[in-house]
PDB file of C-alpha atoms and ligand atoms in Angstrom:
ATOM      1  CA  UNK A   1      94.450 119.537  60.827  1.00 51.00           C
ATOM      2  CA  UNK A   2      91.002 118.730  62.137  1.00 58.00           C
ATOM      3  CA  UNK A   3      89.908 115.216  62.852  1.00 58.00           C
ATOM      4  CA  UNK A   4      86.432 114.088  61.967  1.00 65.00           C
ATOM      5  CA  UNK A   5      84.241 113.205  64.949  1.00 63.00           C
ATOM      6  CA  UNK A   6      83.816 109.656  63.635  1.00 62.00           C
ATOM      7  CA  UNK A   7      87.607 109.200  63.497  1.00 65.00           C
ATOM      8  CA  UNK A   8      87.952 110.552  67.012  1.00 60.00           C
ATOM      9  CA  UNK A   9      85.278 108.159  68.267  1.00 59.00           C
ATOM     10  CA  UNK A  10      87.022 105.245  66.529  1.00 64.00           C
ATOM     11  CA  UNK A  11      90.334 106.111  68.217  1.00 59.00           C
ATOM     12  CA  UNK A  12      88.667 106.537  71.595  1.00 59.00           C
ATOM     13  CA  UNK A  13      86.982 103.145  71.157  1.00 63.00           C
ATOM     14  CA  UNK A  14      90.334 101.562  70.409  1.00 58.00           C
ATOM     15  CA  UNK A  15      91.933 103.123  73.526  1.00 53.00           C
ATOM     16  CA  UNK A  16      89.068 101.954  75.736  1.00 52.00           C
ATOM     17  CA  UNK A  17      89.211  98.455  74.199  1.00 52.00           C
ATOM     18  CA  UNK A  18      92.985  98.221  74.830  1.00 51.00           C
ATOM     19  CA  UNK A  19      92.504  99.290  78.442  1.00 51.00           C
ATOM     20  CA  UNK A  20      89.802  96.656  78.904  1.00 47.00           C
ATOM     21  CA  UNK A  21      91.957  93.890  77.414  1.00 46.00           C
ATOM     22  CA  UNK A  22      93.863  92.872  80.572  1.00 47.00           C
ATOM     23  CA  UNK A  23      90.556  92.766  82.453  1.00 45.00           C
ATOM     24  CA  UNK A  24      88.959  90.485  79.867  1.00 46.00           C
ATOM     25  CA  UNK A  25      92.124  88.384  79.699  1.00 47.00           C
ATOM     26  CA  UNK A  26      91.964  87.803  83.461  1.00 48.00           C
ATOM     27  CA  UNK A  27      88.491  86.345  83.195  1.00 58.00           C
ATOM     28  CA  UNK A  28      89.760  83.607  80.886  1.00 77.00           C
ATOM     29  CA  UNK A  29      93.230  83.124  82.377  1.00 90.00           C
ATOM     30  CA  UNK A  30      95.227  80.202  80.908  1.00 93.00           C
ATOM     31  CA  UNK A  31      95.531  77.586  83.657  1.00 94.00           C
ATOM     32  CA  UNK A  32      97.371  74.915  81.685  1.00 95.00           C
ATOM     33  CA  UNK A  33     100.582  73.569  83.327  1.00 96.00           C
ATOM     34  CA  UNK A  34     102.656  75.223  80.552  1.00 97.00           C
ATOM     35  CA  UNK A  35     101.001  78.609  81.158  1.00 96.00           C
ATOM     36  CA  UNK A  36     101.534  78.318  84.913  1.00 96.00           C
ATOM     37  CA  UNK A  37     105.220  77.467  84.336  1.00 97.00           C
ATOM     38  CA  UNK A  38     105.588  80.517  82.081  1.00 96.00           C
ATOM     39  CA  UNK A  39     103.858  82.612  84.695  1.00 96.00           C
ATOM     40  CA  UNK A  40     106.473  81.592  87.283  1.00 97.00           C
ATOM     41  CA  UNK A  41     109.315  82.264  84.822  1.00 97.00           C
ATOM     42  CA  UNK A  42     108.009  85.812  84.263  1.00 96.00           C
ATOM     43  CA  UNK A  43     107.383  86.399  87.960  1.00 96.00           C
ATOM     44  CA  UNK A  44     110.616  88.325  88.612  1.00 94.00           C
ATOM     45  CA  UNK A  45     109.426  90.992  86.145  1.00 95.00           C
ATOM     46  CA  UNK A  46     105.962  91.157  87.694  1.00 95.00           C
ATOM     47  CA  UNK A  47     104.933  93.895  90.084  1.00 95.00           C
ATOM     48  CA  UNK A  48     102.905  93.100  93.172  1.00 96.00           C
ATOM     49  CA  UNK A  49      99.645  95.036  93.368  1.00 97.00           C
ATOM     50  CA  UNK A  50      97.063  95.651  96.039  1.00 98.00           C
ATOM     51  CA  UNK A  51      93.433  94.858  95.251  1.00 98.00           C
ATOM     52  CA  UNK A  52      90.563  95.834  97.499  1.00 98.00           C
ATOM     53  CA  UNK A  53      87.269  93.942  97.314  1.00 98.00           C
ATOM     54  CA  UNK A  54      84.049  94.453  99.220  1.00 98.00           C
ATOM     55  CA  UNK A  55      81.019  92.180  99.239  1.00 98.00           C
ATOM     56  CA  UNK A  56      78.496  90.452 101.484  1.00 98.00           C
ATOM     57  CA  UNK A  57      78.319  86.751 102.364  1.00 98.00           C
ATOM     58  CA  UNK A  58      74.925  85.169 103.011  1.00 98.00           C
ATOM     59  CA  UNK A  59      75.045  82.265 105.462  1.00 97.00           C
ATOM     60  CA  UNK A  60      71.655  80.564 105.751  1.00 97.00           C
ATOM     61  CA  UNK A  61      71.393  77.752 108.270  1.00 95.00           C
ATOM     62  CA  UNK A  62      67.657  77.314 108.569  1.00 90.00           C
ATOM     63  CA  UNK A  63      66.340  78.362 105.186  1.00 78.00           C
ATOM     64  CA  UNK A  64      64.303  75.947 103.096  1.00 84.00           C
ATOM     65  CA  UNK A  65      67.441  75.496 101.058  1.00 90.00           C
ATOM     66  CA  UNK A  66      70.258  76.056 103.584  1.00 97.00           C
ATOM     67  CA  UNK A  67      73.668  77.241 102.376  1.00 98.00           C
ATOM     68  CA  UNK A  68      75.303  75.994 105.575  1.00 97.00           C
ATOM     69  CA  UNK A  69      74.776  72.490 106.998  1.00 97.00           C
ATOM     70  CA  UNK A  70      75.810  70.889 110.275  1.00 97.00           C
ATOM     71  CA  UNK A  71      77.828  67.804 109.270  1.00 98.00           C
ATOM     72  CA  UNK A  72      79.376  66.724 112.584  1.00 98.00           C
ATOM     73  CA  UNK A  73      79.394  67.302 116.286  1.00 97.00           C
ATOM     74  CA  UNK A  74      80.483  65.538 119.472  1.00 97.00           C
ATOM     75  CA  UNK A  75      78.250  64.188 122.204  1.00 96.00           C
ATOM     76  CA  UNK A  76      79.389  67.028 124.403  1.00 96.00           C
ATOM     77  CA  UNK A  77      78.643  69.742 121.811  1.00 96.00           C
ATOM     78  CA  UNK A  78      75.068  70.459 122.859  1.00 94.00           C
ATOM     79  CA  UNK A  79      76.143  70.771 126.513  1.00 94.00           C
ATOM     80  CA  UNK A  80      79.007  73.130 125.648  1.00 94.00           C
ATOM     81  CA  UNK A  81      78.434  76.916 126.030  1.00 91.00           C
ATOM     82  CA  UNK A  82      80.513  77.420 122.863  1.00 93.00           C
ATOM     83  CA  UNK A  83      79.024  74.466 120.912  1.00 94.00           C
ATOM     84  CA  UNK A  84      82.543  73.009 120.913  1.00 96.00           C
ATOM     85  CA  UNK A  85      82.904  70.559 118.030  1.00 97.00           C
ATOM     86  CA  UNK A  86      79.979  71.728 115.884  1.00 97.00           C
ATOM     87  CA  UNK A  87      81.184  71.552 112.280  1.00 98.00           C
ATOM     88  CA  UNK A  88      79.449  73.130 109.304  1.00 98.00           C
ATOM     89  CA  UNK A  89      80.082  72.910 105.577  1.00 98.00           C
ATOM     90  CA  UNK A  90      78.931  75.992 103.717  1.00 98.00           C
ATOM     91  CA  UNK A  91      78.461  77.283 100.179  1.00 98.00           C
ATOM     92  CA  UNK A  92      77.417  80.890 100.795  1.00 98.00           C
ATOM     93  CA  UNK A  93      76.601  83.329  97.978  1.00 98.00           C
ATOM     94  CA  UNK A  94      78.767  86.464  97.850  1.00 98.00           C
ATOM     95  CA  UNK A  95      76.841  89.533  96.671  1.00 98.00           C
ATOM     96  CA  UNK A  96      77.746  93.124  95.840  1.00 97.00           C
ATOM     97  CA  UNK A  97      75.100  94.588  98.137  1.00 97.00           C
ATOM     98  CA  UNK A  98      73.701  93.415 101.486  1.00 97.00           C
ATOM     99  CA  UNK A  99      70.314  92.365 100.061  1.00 96.00           C
ATOM    100  CA  UNK A 100      70.056  88.640  99.226  1.00 91.00           C
ATOM    101  CA  UNK A 101      68.691  89.655  95.796  1.00 95.00           C
ATOM    102  CA  UNK A 102      71.834  91.690  95.043  1.00 97.00           C
ATOM    103  CA  UNK A 103      74.129  90.571  92.205  1.00 97.00           C
ATOM    104  CA  UNK A 104      76.044  87.367  93.013  1.00 97.00           C
ATOM    105  CA  UNK A 105      79.785  87.592  92.275  1.00 97.00           C
ATOM    106  CA  UNK A 106      80.851  84.218  93.665  1.00 98.00           C
ATOM    107  CA  UNK A 107      80.596  81.805  96.565  1.00 98.00           C
ATOM    108  CA  UNK A 108      82.384  81.379  99.898  1.00 98.00           C
ATOM    109  CA  UNK A 109      82.821  77.618 100.159  1.00 98.00           C
ATOM    110  CA  UNK A 110      84.324  75.946 103.201  1.00 98.00           C
ATOM    111  CA  UNK A 111      84.186  74.425 106.633  1.00 98.00           C
ATOM    112  CA  UNK A 112      83.829  76.041 110.040  1.00 98.00           C
ATOM    113  CA  UNK A 113      84.169  74.360 113.410  1.00 98.00           C
ATOM    114  CA  UNK A 114      83.581  75.675 116.900  1.00 97.00           C
ATOM    115  CA  UNK A 115      87.113  75.272 118.154  1.00 96.00           C
ATOM    116  CA  UNK A 116      87.166  76.898 121.583  1.00 95.00           C
ATOM    117  CA  UNK A 117      85.995  75.369 124.846  1.00 92.00           C
ATOM    118  CA  UNK A 118      86.061  78.719 126.637  1.00 85.00           C
ATOM    119  CA  UNK A 119      83.642  81.588 126.265  1.00 73.00           C
ATOM    120  CA  UNK A 120      85.158  83.449 123.299  1.00 78.00           C
ATOM    121  CA  UNK A 121      83.280  81.301 120.757  1.00 84.00           C
ATOM    122  CA  UNK A 122      86.157  81.065 118.314  1.00 94.00           C
ATOM    123  CA  UNK A 123      85.511  79.181 115.138  1.00 95.00           C
ATOM    124  CA  UNK A 124      88.182  77.949 112.792  1.00 97.00           C
ATOM    125  CA  UNK A 125      87.209  78.925 109.266  1.00 98.00           C
ATOM    126  CA  UNK A 126      88.711  77.279 106.196  1.00 98.00           C
ATOM    127  CA  UNK A 127      87.260  78.611 102.964  1.00 98.00           C
ATOM    128  CA  UNK A 128      87.741  79.358  99.319  1.00 98.00           C
ATOM    129  CA  UNK A 129      86.310  82.569  97.889  1.00 98.00           C
ATOM    130  CA  UNK A 130      85.364  81.383  94.408  1.00 98.00           C
ATOM    131  CA  UNK A 131      84.676  84.285  92.038  1.00 98.00           C
ATOM    132  CA  UNK A 132      82.396  83.768  89.041  1.00 96.00           C
ATOM    133  CA  UNK A 133      81.918  87.276  87.763  1.00 93.00           C
ATOM    134  CA  UNK A 134      83.885  90.220  86.428  1.00 89.00           C
ATOM    135  CA  UNK A 135      87.637  90.341  86.048  1.00 90.00           C
ATOM    136  CA  UNK A 136      88.243  87.700  88.728  1.00 96.00           C
ATOM    137  CA  UNK A 137      85.863  85.159  87.175  1.00 96.00           C
ATOM    138  CA  UNK A 138      87.430  81.704  87.664  1.00 96.00           C
ATOM    139  CA  UNK A 139      89.941  82.912  90.256  1.00 97.00           C
ATOM    140  CA  UNK A 140      89.912  81.912  93.919  1.00 98.00           C
ATOM    141  CA  UNK A 141      91.281  83.113  97.252  1.00 98.00           C
ATOM    142  CA  UNK A 142      92.041  80.660 100.074  1.00 98.00           C
ATOM    143  CA  UNK A 143      91.295  81.857 103.597  1.00 98.00           C
ATOM    144  CA  UNK A 144      92.329  80.155 106.823  1.00 98.00           C
ATOM    145  CA  UNK A 145      91.622  81.914 110.070  1.00 97.00           C
ATOM    146  CA  UNK A 146      89.935  82.462 113.372  1.00 96.00           C
ATOM    147  CA  UNK A 147      86.325  83.683 113.288  1.00 96.00           C
ATOM    148  CA  UNK A 148      85.618  84.935 116.845  1.00 93.00           C
ATOM    149  CA  UNK A 149      81.836  85.170 116.718  1.00 90.00           C
ATOM    150  CA  UNK A 150      81.409  87.853 119.393  1.00 90.00           C
ATOM    151  CA  UNK A 151      84.229  90.144 118.281  1.00 94.00           C
ATOM    152  CA  UNK A 152      83.362  93.051 116.018  1.00 96.00           C
ATOM    153  CA  UNK A 153      86.241  92.536 113.577  1.00 97.00           C
ATOM    154  CA  UNK A 154      87.095  89.024 112.489  1.00 97.00           C
ATOM    155  CA  UNK A 155      90.467  89.216 110.791  1.00 98.00           C
ATOM    156  CA  UNK A 156      91.323  86.174 108.705  1.00 98.00           C
ATOM    157  CA  UNK A 157      94.543  85.647 106.704  1.00 98.00           C
ATOM    158  CA  UNK A 158      94.437  84.973 102.979  1.00 98.00           C
ATOM    159  CA  UNK A 159      96.988  82.220 102.527  1.00 98.00           C
ATOM    160  CA  UNK A 160      96.973  81.837  98.747  1.00 98.00           C
ATOM    161  CA  UNK A 161      94.937  81.861  95.584  1.00 98.00           C
ATOM    162  CA  UNK A 162      94.536  80.704  92.022  1.00 98.00           C
ATOM    163  CA  UNK A 163      94.102  82.304  88.606  1.00 97.00           C
ATOM    164  CA  UNK A 164      94.512  86.074  88.910  1.00 96.00           C
ATOM    165  CA  UNK A 165      95.333  85.492  92.591  1.00 98.00           C
ATOM    166  CA  UNK A 166      98.312  83.114  92.194  1.00 98.00           C
ATOM    167  CA  UNK A 167     100.626  83.469  95.237  1.00 98.00           C
ATOM    168  CA  UNK A 168      98.175  85.912  96.849  1.00 98.00           C
ATOM    169  CA  UNK A 169      98.473  87.018 100.440  1.00 98.00           C
ATOM    170  CA  UNK A 170      96.287  89.371 102.361  1.00 98.00           C
ATOM    171  CA  UNK A 171      93.526  89.756 104.897  1.00 98.00           C
ATOM    172  CA  UNK A 172      89.778  89.473 105.144  1.00 98.00           C
ATOM    173  CA  UNK A 173      88.101  91.640 107.758  1.00 98.00           C
ATOM    174  CA  UNK A 174      84.635  90.236 108.364  1.00 98.00           C
ATOM    175  CA  UNK A 175      81.938  92.164 110.217  1.00 98.00           C
ATOM    176  CA  UNK A 176      78.493  90.785 110.978  1.00 97.00           C
ATOM    177  CA  UNK A 177      76.033  92.972 109.085  1.00 98.00           C
ATOM    178  CA  UNK A 178      72.867  91.173 110.204  1.00 97.00           C
ATOM    179  CA  UNK A 179      72.254  88.187 112.458  1.00 96.00           C
ATOM    180  CA  UNK A 180      68.913  86.612 113.246  1.00 95.00           C
ATOM    181  CA  UNK A 181      68.913  84.904 116.642  1.00 92.00           C
ATOM    182  CA  UNK A 182      65.913  82.763 115.740  1.00 93.00           C
ATOM    183  CA  UNK A 183      67.066  81.459 112.379  1.00 92.00           C
ATOM    184  CA  UNK A 184      70.831  81.785 113.057  1.00 91.00           C
ATOM    185  CA  UNK A 185      71.103  83.170 109.542  1.00 95.00           C
ATOM    186  CA  UNK A 186      73.693  85.880 109.055  1.00 96.00           C
ATOM    187  CA  UNK A 187      74.833  88.374 106.474  1.00 98.00           C
ATOM    188  CA  UNK A 188      78.535  89.128 106.787  1.00 98.00           C
ATOM    189  CA  UNK A 189      80.324  92.180 105.437  1.00 98.00           C
ATOM    190  CA  UNK A 190      83.651  91.099 103.852  1.00 98.00           C
ATOM    191  CA  UNK A 191      86.468  93.616 103.355  1.00 98.00           C
ATOM    192  CA  UNK A 192      89.284  92.014 101.381  1.00 98.00           C
ATOM    193  CA  UNK A 193      92.779  93.450 100.912  1.00 98.00           C
ATOM    194  CA  UNK A 194      94.999  91.230  98.817  1.00 98.00           C
ATOM    195  CA  UNK A 195      98.489  91.497  97.376  1.00 98.00           C
ATOM    196  CA  UNK A 196      98.946  89.594  94.119  1.00 98.00           C
ATOM    197  CA  UNK A 197     100.671  89.890  90.752  1.00 96.00           C
TER     198      UNK A 197
HETATM  199  C1  NAG B   1      77.669  59.356 122.491  1.00 82.42           C
HETATM  200  O1  NAG B   1      76.330  59.149 122.911  1.00 82.42           O
HETATM  201  C2  NAG B   1      75.776  57.922 122.458  1.00 82.42           C
HETATM  202  C3  NAG B   1      74.294  57.886 122.837  1.00 82.42           C
HETATM  203  O2  NAG B   1      74.102  58.306 124.157  1.00 82.42           O
HETATM  204  C4  NAG B   1      76.586  56.754 123.055  1.00 82.42           C
HETATM  205  O3  NAG B   1      76.055  55.544 122.585  1.00 82.42           O
HETATM  206  C5  NAG B   1      78.030  56.877 122.616  1.00 82.42           C
HETATM  207  O4  NAG B   1      78.821  55.872 123.231  1.00 82.42           O
HETATM  208  C6  NAG B   1      78.584  58.243 122.988  1.00 82.42           C
HETATM  209  N1  NAG B   1      79.909  58.398 122.405  1.00 82.42           N
HETATM  210  C7  NAG B   1      80.975  58.805 123.104  1.00 82.42           C
HETATM  211  C8  NAG B   1      82.277  58.926 122.327  1.00 82.42           C
HETATM  212  O5  NAG B   1      80.911  59.117 124.265  1.00 82.42           O
HETATM  213  C1  NAG B   2      82.722  83.147  83.972  1.00 82.42           C
HETATM  214  O1  NAG B   2      83.531  82.153  83.381  1.00 82.42           O
HETATM  215  C2  NAG B   2      82.789  81.017  82.967  1.00 82.42           C
HETATM  216  C3  NAG B   2      83.773  79.956  82.517  1.00 82.42           C
HETATM  217  O2  NAG B   2      84.750  80.494  81.665  1.00 82.42           O
HETATM  218  C4  NAG B   2      81.787  81.426  81.889  1.00 82.42           C
HETATM  219  O3  NAG B   2      81.028  80.309  81.492  1.00 82.42           O
HETATM  220  C5  NAG B   2      80.860  82.500  82.458  1.00 82.42           C
HETATM  221  O4  NAG B   2      80.008  82.970  81.463  1.00 82.42           O
HETATM  222  C6  NAG B   2      81.665  83.646  83.027  1.00 82.42           C
HETATM  223  N1  NAG B   2      80.750  84.547  83.734  1.00 82.42           N
HETATM  224  C7  NAG B   2      80.758  85.863  83.569  1.00 82.42           C
HETATM  225  C8  NAG B   2      79.719  86.608  84.303  1.00 82.42           C
HETATM  226  O5  NAG B   2      81.572  86.424  82.869  1.00 82.42           O
HETATM  227  C1  NAG B   3      64.226  86.409 112.316  1.00 82.42           C
HETATM  228  O1  NAG B   3      63.634  85.365 111.559  1.00 82.42           O
HETATM  229  C2  NAG B   3      62.318  85.076 111.939  1.00 82.42           C
HETATM  230  C3  NAG B   3      61.863  83.832 111.181  1.00 82.42           C
HETATM  231  O2  NAG B   3      62.035  83.997 109.802  1.00 82.42           O
HETATM  232  C4  NAG B   3      61.446  86.289 111.642  1.00 82.42           C
HETATM  233  O3  NAG B   3      60.114  86.035 112.029  1.00 82.42           O
HETATM  234  C5  NAG B   3      61.995  87.495 112.403  1.00 82.42           C
HETATM  235  O4  NAG B   3      61.288  88.657 112.049  1.00 82.42           O
HETATM  236  C6  NAG B   3      63.466  87.709 112.108  1.00 82.42           C
HETATM  237  N1  NAG B   3      64.009  88.717 112.980  1.00 82.42           N
HETATM  238  C7  NAG B   3      64.625  89.798 112.541  1.00 82.42           C
HETATM  239  C8  NAG B   3      65.153  90.734 113.572  1.00 82.42           C
HETATM  240  O5  NAG B   3      64.761  90.031 111.340  1.00 82.42           O
END
């Protein structure tokens, strides 16, 4: 029995569409209290999976339209070698590639404070990675960690999430991709490994 090419194409289309369904469904995940309750009830049947994400974060302090603003500091901050107390609020675009013109997939929104008095220049970073594209559109990851400016790898724990990332845990490894001493603007390479359901 030979199948017509058009029939074959129709079947293939259907298979592809069915495979894409969970991805599309994620983008418009039901976040009503009833849906969340159901989600928890079904949790024991759910399998934890590992998702790997890679993108770049653009932190612009001195641009015409800065994405990171100094909101507080102490009198002693300017005299401190580590700028102890300097506190920024940021809303940094996350892009697929390192170029600022690359496709934006979300924003890293949070607060960072220079939290060490000694010379290691540790910053405490509290941020939400808010995705607005692709299968994680509308989902967020919450990050709370130490951002040691002068260390190559800045490993920050993922402490939770929302939407597709409910009860997420994982790690962000941040690496400075480009830093301009004059402008203090930086592009940071984010490697995300996250366990979620
Ligand atoms: C900070 O400096 C200002 C101006 O010199 C001074 O008026 C203020 O008392 C100082 N604050 C503290 C907490 O030392
Ligand atoms: C992401 O979700 C929002 C809200 O549901 C929607 O308006 C927007 O078009 C979506 N973006 C993409 C790229 O799918
Ligand atoms: C740093 O920024 C300044 C001001 O925009 C620019 O003139 C300079 O070329 C930049 N340096 C590097 C290494 O990109």
